Amino acid sequence: MELLKLYPYTVSEEELKEIRLLLADYFAQRIDSEMDQLWQEKGWNEQTIENWKNEHLRSSSVR
């Protein structure tokens, strides 16, 4: 809602760029926190990543 309140005002391109970066940083931090929580809950580690890299995830198509 606060961003919509900016609508009637003239906002420079530089200010828009800064706002976009702030929003991107905010959501990136939230994603990082959620991923950290998942890693803790699931007990994931580097070996988990290696296992994922070697998994065959494609399903065979039946024609």
C-alpha positions in Angstrom: 0.0 0.0 0.0 2.9 2.4 0.8 4.3 1.9 -2.7 0.9 2.8 -4.2 0.9 6.0 -2.2 3.9 7.0 -4.2 1.9 6.9 -7.5 0.8 10.5 -7.5 4.3 11.8 -6.9 7.1 12.2 -9.4 9.7 9.5 -8.7 13.0 9.7 -10.5 14.4 6.7 -12.4 17.2 6.5 -9.8 14.7 6.4 -7.0 12.7 3.6 -8.8 16.0 1.7 -9.2 16.7 2.0 -5.5 13.1 0.9 -4.6 13.5 -2.2 -6.9 16.8 -3.0 -5.2 15.3 -2.7 -1.8 12.4 -4.9 -2.7 14.7 -7.5 -4.3 17.0 -7.5 -1.2 14.0 -7.9 1.1 12.6 -10.9 -0.7 16.1 -12.4 -1.2 16.6 -12.3 2.6 13.2 -13.9 3.2 14.0 -16.7 0.8 17.4 -17.2 2.4 15.8 -17.4 5.8 13.2 -19.9 4.6 15.8 -22.1 2.9 18.0 -22.1 6.0 15.0 -23.2 8.0 14.3 -26.0 5.5 17.9 -27.2 5.6 17.7 -27.3 9.4 14.3 -29.1 9.5 15.2 -31.6 6.8 18.8 -32.2 7.8 20.1 -31.4 4.3 23.8 -31.0 3.7 26.3 -31.0 0.9 25.8 -34.7 0.3 22.1 -34.0 -0.3 23.0 -31.6 -3.1 25.3 -34.2 -4.6 22.5 -36.8 -4.5 20.1 -34.4 -6.1 22.6 -33.7 -8.9 22.8 -37.4 -9.7 19.0 -38.2 -9.5 17.2 -39.0 -12.7 14.0 -36.8 -12.4 12.6 -37.2 -15.9 9.6 -39.4 -16.2 9.6 -41.8 -19.2 7.0 -40.8 -21.7 4.6 -43.5 -22.9 3.6 -43.2 -26.6 
